[in-house]
Amino acid sequence: MAPATSKRYNSDVETLRKKEYPHMNNGVYLDHSGATIYAKSTVEAFASKMLTGLYGNPHSENSPAKLSGDVVDQVREKMLNFFGASPKDFDLIFVANATAAVKLVADCFRDLAEKSRDQKFWYGYHKDAHTSIVGVRELTRGQFHCFGSDEEVEQWLQFPENTSINRTNPNGLGLFAYPGQSNMTGRRLPLSWSWRARHSDSLQNTYTLFDAAALAMTYPMEKIFQDPDRAPDFTCFSLYKIFGFPDVGALIVRKESGHILSLRKYFGGGTVSMVATFGDKPWHRSKGLQAPTYKLHEGLEDGTLPFHSILALGEAIDVHVRLYGSMSNISAHTSYLIDVLYRGMAGLRHGNGRPACRIYSENKDRDFRNPSKQGSAIAFNMLLPSGAYISYTDVERIANDAGFYIRSGGVCNPGGIFSLLGYEPWMTERALSAGHHCGSNGISVLHRLPTGIVRASLGAMSTRQDVELFLDFLRATFVDVDGEGIDIETAALSETPTLRSIPSEGALTERQQQSVSASAPALASAPDLNLGLDNSGRNDLLRKPERKKSRTRHIPLLSHLRRGEHNHNKPVVAKLPSLPSLPARSLPGGLPTLR
């Protein structure tokens, strides 16, 4: 499918949404970085195969087992071709997800390092790395380094011997890991680092681990694998981020580097050709070390593969190609949309001229439309007219109740949170001692600083309407356009009907209308909230003494938002006489503030 309109927006997706994604009708889904949405045709094709075929355990030799084994082989090659990775130069190991792929590589390096003099391997990782990448450091016996910037990586690649990176032996076994795209901000990192490390005289024993889980969702991976010499040694994927279903991952290994993984200690069912159980020195023979009789993946895929999921993956690939044509089309489509979203959010301002939204990005020229610099995700926090932060957990909860599905918190990116939110090591220690932890029950704002962010991310099936409705929601809910002040009127609609219980056309029964009205009484003045500001620093827009009663702010449900001719500087609420918009309740206790 080729883009049908100019400016790289693929309007054909709007038609696809009606036919292939009817399950997306109950809200605006903006968490594609977590998992994208599966197509209806994928489920139907998979169900048809399951109902017409008989599939057995591929480790057996009977006909149903052989059918499963053939499917696994075919889908493995199909997946490599989808990524533009030649089966001649690359092998693919099926795993549970990207984290499982990372752990497989890490375990292999730990085992091999035990045969070195100091029994250690050096590990370097970029600050934008996912938590699963960071966790590898615990296997290094303290010999690891976190690169705090792209510039530090560049300096290390240029002068490996002169850089202080906590590496006692520059020529020893090493592993450098980094993401192709920050799963927090969507910023895309340089793709040349693997090639530069491979061609450095001083880094011949240093391998590269590339986390492509976030990148592959909207990026043509043939740009990574078309030249095997420039490709990473190991690349990990969570395939549900690309296809939505099934829940399976992959590790693509450059064959010239893959032998190092075959030296691991552990072996599972199906990965060995023979095992001696008794005797003074029990032994085994890994299939990974018996090329060309066996292939690399046969020595690394422990136990029975999820062959039904792999069958579904083959159908998902076919449907994806039929619906979207190529990943280049998806890249152009999502780049257009994320640029629209960024510009819209950057333009949100309160009546006093202050920004209503802070966007976190290290994309220096803020070129969100350039797919080499930016993916389809955006990290942000909402601000009060005073400049104080609104709790990210409340933003997510309010959005969820209105039918907008986003994500908030640390999003499994500790380095990104630490650097972009302005933390120092002692501040992290203070947050921990104060009781903060990852998750919805953590402390959202501590000493005027947020401890996390809100993330909105787009996928192949996202539309311009998704973006416009979300911008309307932010504008109507969190922006004080008239300068009358805000009394923290961004409360969760926990006791009000949501999109899931309100027909999209507003066709409510009389009883339903009475229920909505009863659940939305006018509120008295909001309590004074401590936002961590002293009396002299508190902006009078936050609380005006002369006002006897707080202004009720209306938070629109998604079913009330309509695109049309309106002033973008004012909240957009549909005119439904029988269904009033729902007033927000004041936050109980306000934003957490500790001293």
XYZ file of N, CA and C in Angstrom, residues 229-420:
576
model
N 28.727 -6.281 7.214
C 29.924 -5.753 7.859
C 29.599 -4.589 8.781
N 28.491 -3.905 8.520
C 28.105 -2.752 9.344
C 27.052 -3.121 10.389
N 26.539 -4.310 10.328
C 25.468 -4.729 11.226
C 26.010 -5.062 12.615
N 25.186 -4.920 13.649
C 25.600 -5.320 14.999
C 25.857 -6.820 15.054
N 26.604 -7.239 16.052
C 26.835 -8.676 16.233
C 25.566 -9.375 16.690
N 24.838 -8.735 17.596
C 23.615 -9.317 18.149
C 22.534 -8.235 18.199
N 21.356 -8.546 17.674
C 20.242 -7.586 17.634
C 18.999 -8.239 18.207
N 18.373 -7.590 19.179
C 17.211 -8.189 19.847
C 15.920 -7.458 19.504
N 14.826 -8.244 19.468
C 13.513 -7.742 19.074
C 12.424 -8.296 19.986
N 11.390 -7.489 20.192
C 10.107 -7.958 20.707
C 9.129 -7.807 19.541
N 8.768 -8.903 18.917
C 8.045 -8.832 17.643
C 6.609 -8.356 17.796
N 6.052 -8.435 18.994
C 4.695 -7.925 19.197
C 4.648 -6.405 19.111
N 5.790 -5.749 19.200
C 5.820 -4.304 19.008
C 5.673 -3.940 17.528
N 5.909 -4.911 16.651
C 5.766 -4.685 15.207
C 4.410 -5.161 14.714
N 4.002 -6.377 15.169
C 2.803 -7.012 14.629
C 1.630 -7.047 15.603
N 1.855 -6.779 16.872
C 0.782 -6.839 17.857
C 0.544 -8.232 18.402
N 0.680 -9.212 17.557
C 0.476 -10.622 17.903
C 1.267 -11.449 16.904
N 1.919 -12.527 17.367
C 1.915 -13.139 18.691
C 2.972 -12.538 19.618
N 2.942 -12.995 20.874
C 3.897 -12.510 21.880
C 5.164 -13.363 21.820
N 6.075 -12.965 20.953
C 7.312 -13.707 20.762
C 8.420 -12.727 20.410
N 9.668 -13.102 20.671
C 10.801 -12.235 20.377
C 11.814 -12.940 19.505
N 12.880 -12.246 19.171
C 13.912 -12.822 18.310
C 15.262 -12.188 18.606
N 16.298 -12.970 18.399
C 17.672 -12.501 18.459
C 18.306 -12.806 17.111
N 18.700 -11.766 16.382
C 19.386 -11.955 15.105
C 20.886 -11.852 15.357
N 21.589 -12.881 14.915
C 23.025 -12.999 15.173
C 23.792 -12.964 13.855
N 24.772 -12.133 13.822
C 25.694 -12.103 12.683
C 26.521 -13.389 12.727
N 26.478 -14.186 11.679
C 27.072 -15.519 11.725
C 28.569 -15.488 12.002
N 29.262 -14.462 11.536
C 30.697 -14.383 11.791
C 31.005 -14.165 13.263
N 29.990 -13.742 14.028
C 30.189 -13.501 15.461
C 29.488 -14.543 16.325
N 28.625 -15.315 15.738
C 27.754 -16.195 16.509
C 28.433 -17.298 17.271
N 29.627 -17.710 16.826
C 30.296 -18.830 17.496
C 30.549 -18.564 18.976
N 30.681 -17.301 19.354
C 30.971 -16.982 20.754
C 29.797 -17.367 21.664
N 28.575 -17.391 21.117
C 27.414 -17.762 21.915
C 27.357 -19.268 22.154
N 27.979 -20.023 21.298
C 27.943 -21.483 21.417
C 28.817 -22.010 22.540
N 29.585 -21.143 23.165
C 30.497 -21.551 24.234
C 29.857 -21.457 25.608
N 28.565 -21.221 25.667
C 27.884 -21.111 26.959
C 27.861 -22.453 27.687
N 27.604 -22.399 28.972
C 27.590 -23.614 29.785
C 26.249 -24.349 29.723
N 25.179 -23.591 29.908
C 23.866 -24.243 30.010
C 23.457 -24.880 28.688
N 22.764 -25.987 28.774
C 22.152 -26.582 27.588
C 20.756 -27.069 27.943
N 19.840 -26.873 27.020
C 18.465 -27.303 27.217
C 18.089 -28.378 26.224
N 16.895 -28.894 26.371
C 16.416 -29.929 25.467
C 16.449 -29.470 24.018
N 16.980 -30.306 23.167
C 17.032 -29.998 21.740
C 18.281 -29.275 21.299
N 19.137 -28.825 22.245
C 20.321 -28.045 21.862
C 21.599 -28.865 21.869
N 21.507 -30.135 22.245
C 22.692 -30.995 22.306
C 22.466 -32.240 21.456
N 23.565 -32.778 20.913
C 23.469 -33.997 20.120
C 23.689 -35.236 20.971
N 24.354 -35.074 22.132
C 24.559 -36.201 23.037
C 24.920 -35.670 24.417
N 24.461 -36.394 25.446
C 24.739 -36.031 26.834
C 25.162 -37.276 27.607
N 26.301 -37.183 28.300
C 26.737 -38.259 29.186
C 26.312 -37.900 30.608
N 25.497 -38.749 31.221
C 24.962 -38.454 32.539
C 25.839 -38.989 33.659
N 26.438 -40.167 33.448
C 27.232 -40.799 34.492
C 28.715 -40.729 34.151
N 29.537 -41.141 35.091
C 30.977 -41.148 34.889
C 31.667 -40.075 35.702
N 32.985 -40.132 35.744
C 33.752 -39.148 36.510
C 33.656 -37.751 35.932
N 33.567 -37.647 34.626
C 33.490 -36.339 33.958
C 32.334 -36.336 32.961
N 31.105 -36.086 33.444
C 29.953 -36.025 32.524
C 30.184 -34.962 31.455
N 29.718 -35.212 30.256
C 29.954 -34.285 29.156
C 28.715 -34.177 28.279
N 28.749 -33.183 27.415
C 27.684 -33.010 26.423
C 28.279 -32.401 25.167
N 27.577 -32.519 24.059
C 28.015 -31.929 22.803
C 26.937 -30.963 22.296
N 27.270 -29.678 22.297
C 26.323 -28.664 21.836
C 26.204 -28.695 20.314
N 24.985 -28.602 19.830
C 24.773 -28.539 18.386
C 25.383 -27.276 17.794
N 25.481 -26.228 18.629
C 26.044 -24.971 18.149
C 27.499 -25.072 17.758
N 28.182 -26.109 18.267
C 29.613 -26.292 17.974
C 29.834 -27.367 16.911
N 28.768 -27.790 16.258
C 28.884 -28.878 15.288
C 28.413 -28.436 13.906
N 28.867 -27.266 13.504
C 28.575 -26.809 12.145
C 29.487 -27.571 11.171
N 29.041 -27.834 9.950
C 27.753 -27.421 9.374
C 26.629 -28.433 9.590
N 26.889 -29.484 10.382
C 25.837 -30.476 10.625
C 24.606 -29.826 11.244
N 24.854 -28.952 12.196
C 23.771 -28.218 12.841
C 23.994 -26.718 12.660
N 22.905 -25.979 12.721
C 22.980 -24.524 12.600
C 23.067 -23.887 13.984
N 23.496 -22.622 14.014
C 23.710 -21.925 15.273
C 22.469 -21.944 16.154
N 21.307 -21.651 15.584
C 20.094 -21.553 16.398
C 19.728 -22.880 17.056
N 20.162 -23.988 16.479
C 19.819 -25.291 17.052
C 20.543 -25.537 18.369
N 21.616 -24.817 18.612
C 22.327 -24.951 19.872
C 21.934 -23.906 20.903
N 20.972 -23.019 20.556
C 20.616 -21.918 21.456
C 19.128 -21.854 21.807
N 18.288 -22.540 21.078
C 16.848 -22.520 21.348
C 16.518 -23.663 22.307
N 16.481 -23.350 23.589
C 16.322 -24.361 24.636
C 14.891 -24.871 24.719
N 14.745 -26.170 24.702
C 13.430 -26.779 24.862
C 12.575 -26.638 23.612
N 11.309 -26.976 23.780
C 10.370 -26.905 22.656
C 10.014 -25.457 22.359
N 10.153 -25.069 21.118
C 9.799 -23.708 20.713
C 8.294 -23.489 20.807
N 7.849 -22.248 20.965
C 6.408 -21.951 20.931
C 5.906 -22.028 19.485
N 5.799 -23.250 18.979
C 5.568 -23.437 17.540
C 4.219 -22.915 17.075
N 3.221 -22.901 17.967
C 1.944 -22.310 17.578
C 2.084 -20.795 17.413
N 2.843 -20.164 18.306
C 3.081 -18.719 18.196
C 3.881 -18.399 16.940
N 4.815 -19.262 16.603
C 5.616 -19.039 15.395
C 4.745 -19.207 14.154
N 3.806 -20.143 14.200
C 2.831 -20.272 13.112
C 2.054 -18.971 12.953
N 1.619 -18.383 14.080
C 0.892 -17.105 14.046
C 1.776 -15.988 13.514
N 3.066 -16.040 13.846
C 3.990 -15.012 13.374
C 4.073 -14.998 11.849
N 4.084 -16.173 11.242
C 4.113 -16.231 9.781
C 2.908 -15.549 9.163
N 1.738 -15.754 9.765
C 0.529 -15.096 9.262
C 0.597 -13.589 9.506
N 1.140 -13.190 10.652
C 1.245 -11.761 10.976
C 2.142 -11.040 9.976
N 3.236 -11.677 9.588
C 4.139 -11.057 8.607
C 3.422 -10.847 7.285
N 2.718 -11.880 6.818
C 2.014 -11.780 5.529
C 0.964 -10.676 5.554
N 0.196 -10.607 6.642
C -0.854 -9.587 6.745
C -0.231 -8.196 6.811
N 0.823 -8.050 7.571
C 1.495 -6.756 7.729
C 1.978 -6.235 6.382
N 2.601 -7.095 5.593
C 3.099 -6.685 4.275
C 1.932 -6.344 3.350
N 0.860 -7.124 3.429
C -0.294 -6.856 2.566
C -0.962 -5.525 2.920
N -1.045 -5.204 4.186
C -1.735 -3.983 4.611
C -0.904 -2.726 4.406
N 0.410 -2.807 4.666
C 1.226 -1.597 4.700
C 2.291 -1.522 3.620
N 2.537 -2.618 2.918
C 3.493 -2.590 1.817
C 4.923 -2.721 2.284
N 5.392 -1.771 3.059
C 6.777 -1.795 3.519
C 6.907 -1.010 4.814
N 8.006 -1.261 5.507
C 8.280 -0.497 6.714
C 8.636 0.955 6.380
N 9.086 1.190 5.178
C 9.376 2.576 4.766
C 8.090 3.394 4.735
N 6.992 2.784 4.283
C 5.708 3.478 4.288
C 5.275 3.809 5.715
N 5.460 2.842 6.608
C 5.090 3.059 8.006
C 5.961 4.146 8.627
N 7.243 4.126 8.300
C 8.157 5.136 8.834
C 7.730 6.540 8.418
N 7.387 6.703 7.141
C 6.963 8.017 6.653
C 5.657 8.457 7.322
N 4.732 7.518 7.457
C 3.422 7.807 8.043
C 3.557 8.247 9.504
N 4.290 7.482 10.284
C 4.414 7.802 11.714
C 5.291 9.027 11.950
N 6.263 9.267 11.072
C 7.082 10.474 11.214
C 6.238 11.724 11.014
N 5.334 11.661 10.059
C 4.421 12.786 9.836
C 3.557 13.022 11.076
N 2.999 11.934 11.632
C 2.086 12.070 12.755
C 2.783 12.541 14.027
N 3.984 12.026 14.299
C 4.664 12.435 15.532
C 5.080 13.897 15.451
N 5.340 14.382 14.259
C 5.666 15.796 14.097
C 4.437 16.660 14.378
N 3.277 16.214 13.911
C 2.035 16.941 14.195
C 1.770 16.958 15.702
N 1.969 15.803 16.338
C 1.744 15.731 17.779
C 2.716 16.625 18.533
N 3.983 16.580 18.156
C 4.985 17.408 18.834
C 4.657 18.895 18.710
N 4.359 19.336 17.496
C 4.072 20.757 17.289
C 2.827 21.187 18.067
N 1.829 20.318 18.085
C 0.616 20.652 18.819
C 0.857 20.759 20.315
N 1.621 19.833 20.875
C 1.896 19.857 22.308
C 2.827 21.009 22.678
N 3.799 21.292 21.818
C 4.711 22.397 22.087
C 3.985 23.735 22.080
N 2.862 23.808 21.377
C 2.115 25.051 21.285
C 1.084 25.257 22.389
N 0.939 24.286 23.291
C -0.029 24.429 24.374
C 0.486 25.434 25.409
N -0.269 26.516 25.619
C 0.142 27.549 26.579
C -1.065 28.028 27.386
N -0.767 28.343 28.626
C -1.793 28.897 29.497
C -2.042 30.355 29.124
N -3.090 30.911 29.718
C -3.434 32.291 29.425
C -2.366 33.282 29.825
N -1.499 32.916 30.772
C -0.433 33.823 31.186
C 0.819 33.698 30.319
N 0.726 32.877 29.269
C 1.836 32.732 28.335
C 2.789 31.613 28.660
N 2.666 31.013 29.835
C 3.562 29.930 30.203
C 3.160 28.624 29.519
N 4.142 27.770 29.229
C 3.816 26.499 28.573
C 3.004 25.593 29.486
N 2.092 24.848 28.890
C 1.283 23.889 29.645
C 1.875 22.489 29.573
N 2.921 22.333 28.760
C 3.487 21.015 28.551
C 5.003 21.126 28.416
N 5.719 20.262 29.102
C 7.170 20.197 28.926
C 7.512 18.908 28.194
N 8.158 19.035 27.060
C 8.533 17.891 26.241
C 10.006 17.588 26.464
N 10.316 16.329 26.702
C 11.696 15.910 26.952
C 12.297 15.338 25.675
N 13.380 15.950 25.232
C 13.998 15.483 23.992
C 15.448 15.918 23.939
N 16.306 15.041 23.443
C 17.685 15.384 23.143
C 17.896 15.462 21.633
N 16.801 15.510 20.915
C 16.821 15.778 19.480
C 17.106 17.275 19.345
N 18.378 17.611 19.182
C 18.844 18.983 19.378
C 18.122 20.011 18.514
N 17.827 19.677 17.275
C 17.124 20.648 16.433
C 15.616 20.422 16.436
N 15.165 19.532 17.332
C 13.729 19.233 17.466
C 13.100 18.891 16.120
N 13.829 18.150 15.302
C 13.326 17.742 13.994
C 12.604 16.411 14.141
N 11.376 16.463 14.617
C 10.615 15.252 14.888
C 10.143 14.562 13.616
N 10.271 15.234 12.489
C 9.802 14.645 11.233
C 10.905 13.856 10.528
N 12.111 13.905 11.066
C 13.236 13.215 10.454
C 13.369 11.820 11.058
N 13.058 10.742 10.307
C 13.075 9.389 10.872
C 14.456 8.895 11.267
N 15.506 9.556 10.824
C 16.845 9.150 11.255
C 17.161 9.699 12.642
N 16.360 10.660 13.108
C 16.600 11.271 14.408
C 15.510 10.979 15.433
N 14.303 10.712 14.976
C 13.187 10.606 15.898
C 12.240 9.487 15.506
N 11.848 8.689 16.504
C 10.833 7.675 16.315
C 9.466 8.206 16.691
N 8.490 7.296 16.770
C 7.099 7.721 16.937
C 6.666 7.733 18.400
N 7.490 8.300 19.263
C 7.145 8.421 20.683
C 7.538 9.798 21.180
N 6.835 10.266 22.196
C 7.124 11.574 22.767
C 6.933 11.489 24.281
N 7.897 12.026 25.033
C 7.855 12.020 26.493
C 7.578 13.437 26.988
N 6.707 13.557 27.991
C 6.318 14.901 28.433
C 5.754 14.865 29.841
N 5.586 16.055 30.400
C 4.828 16.263 31.637
C 3.964 17.497 31.446
N 2.821 17.532 32.100
C 1.931 18.678 32.035
C 2.250 19.626 33.195
N 2.058 20.927 32.934
C 2.409 21.970 33.894
C 1.202 22.826 34.251
N 1.208 23.322 35.475
C 0.216 24.297 35.918
C 0.611 25.687 35.420
N -0.291 26.647 35.450
C 0.076 28.024 35.074
C 1.215 28.572 35.915
N 1.393 28.064 37.125
C 2.481 28.508 37.995
C 3.825 27.942 37.571
N 3.808 26.921 36.725
C 5.030 26.238 36.329
C 5.253 24.957 37.100
N 4.432 24.679 38.107
C 4.555 23.443 38.881
C 4.070 22.264 38.045
N 4.631 21.097 38.340
C 4.295 19.898 37.583
C 3.000 19.271 38.088
N 2.221 18.766 37.158
C 1.054 17.960 37.485
C 1.516 16.505 37.552
N 1.044 15.773 38.526
C 1.428 14.378 38.703
C 1.206 13.578 37.419
N 2.244 12.895 36.971
C 2.110 12.102 35.742
C 1.132 10.945 35.916
N 1.028 10.422 37.135
C 0.070 9.342 37.349
C -1.361 9.848 37.225
N -1.593 11.085 37.646
C -2.928 11.660 37.507
C -3.242 11.956 36.045
N -2.235 12.404 35.305
C -2.447 12.654 33.874
C -2.853 11.360 33.186
N -2.144 10.268 33.490
C -2.489 8.995 32.851
C -3.875 8.523 33.276
N -4.193 8.679 34.553
C -5.479 8.208 35.047
C -6.632 9.005 34.443
N -6.467 10.308 34.354
C -7.505 11.142 33.748
C -7.668 10.787 32.277
N -6.535 10.613 31.590
C -6.584 10.247 30.173
C -7.267 8.900 29.987
N -6.937 7.945 30.831
C -7.529 6.619 30.724
C -9.039 6.675 30.906
N -9.480 7.447 31.899
C -10.914 7.560 32.150
C -11.642 8.258 31.002
N -10.915 9.075 30.256
C -11.517 9.759 29.113
C -11.355 8.964 27.826
N -10.676 7.830 27.889
C -10.547 6.978 26.712
C -9.280 7.173 25.913
N -8.241 7.732 26.526
C -6.942 7.894 25.861
C -5.930 7.031 26.604
N -5.313 6.104 25.901
C -4.483 5.099 26.537
C -3.007 5.398 26.306
N -2.373 5.930 27.341
C -0.977 6.338 27.295
C -0.235 5.596 28.399
N 1.022 5.949 28.626
C 1.803 5.318 29.695
C 2.523 6.397 30.488
N 2.710 6.141 31.776
C 3.446 7.095 32.599
C 4.369 6.361 33.548
N 5.312 7.095 34.137
C 6.250 6.523 35.087
C 7.670 6.581 34.575
N 8.478 5.633 34.996
C 9.877 5.576 34.564
C 10.067 4.868 33.251
N 9.020 4.205 32.733
C 8.981 3.490 31.443
C 10.225 2.627 31.218
N 10.764 2.053 32.277
C 11.923 1.140 32.178
C 13.109 1.785 31.481
N 13.339 3.062 31.759
C 14.490 3.756 31.185
C 15.135 4.612 32.272
N 15.862 3.986 33.204
C 16.389 4.732 34.351
C 17.389 5.812 33.976
N 18.215 5.558 32.966
C 19.200 6.561 32.566
C 18.564 7.781 31.939
N 17.529 7.564 31.127
C 16.838 8.678 30.501
C 16.115 9.537 31.523
N 15.442 8.888 32.477
C 14.752 9.618 33.537
C 15.754 10.443 34.347
N 16.859 9.829 34.711
C 17.877 10.485 35.535
C 18.423 11.735 34.851
N 18.773 11.616 33.573
C 19.448 12.724 32.884
C 18.487 13.808 32.420
N 17.351 13.442 31.863
C 16.451 14.442 31.284
C 15.619 15.174 32.334
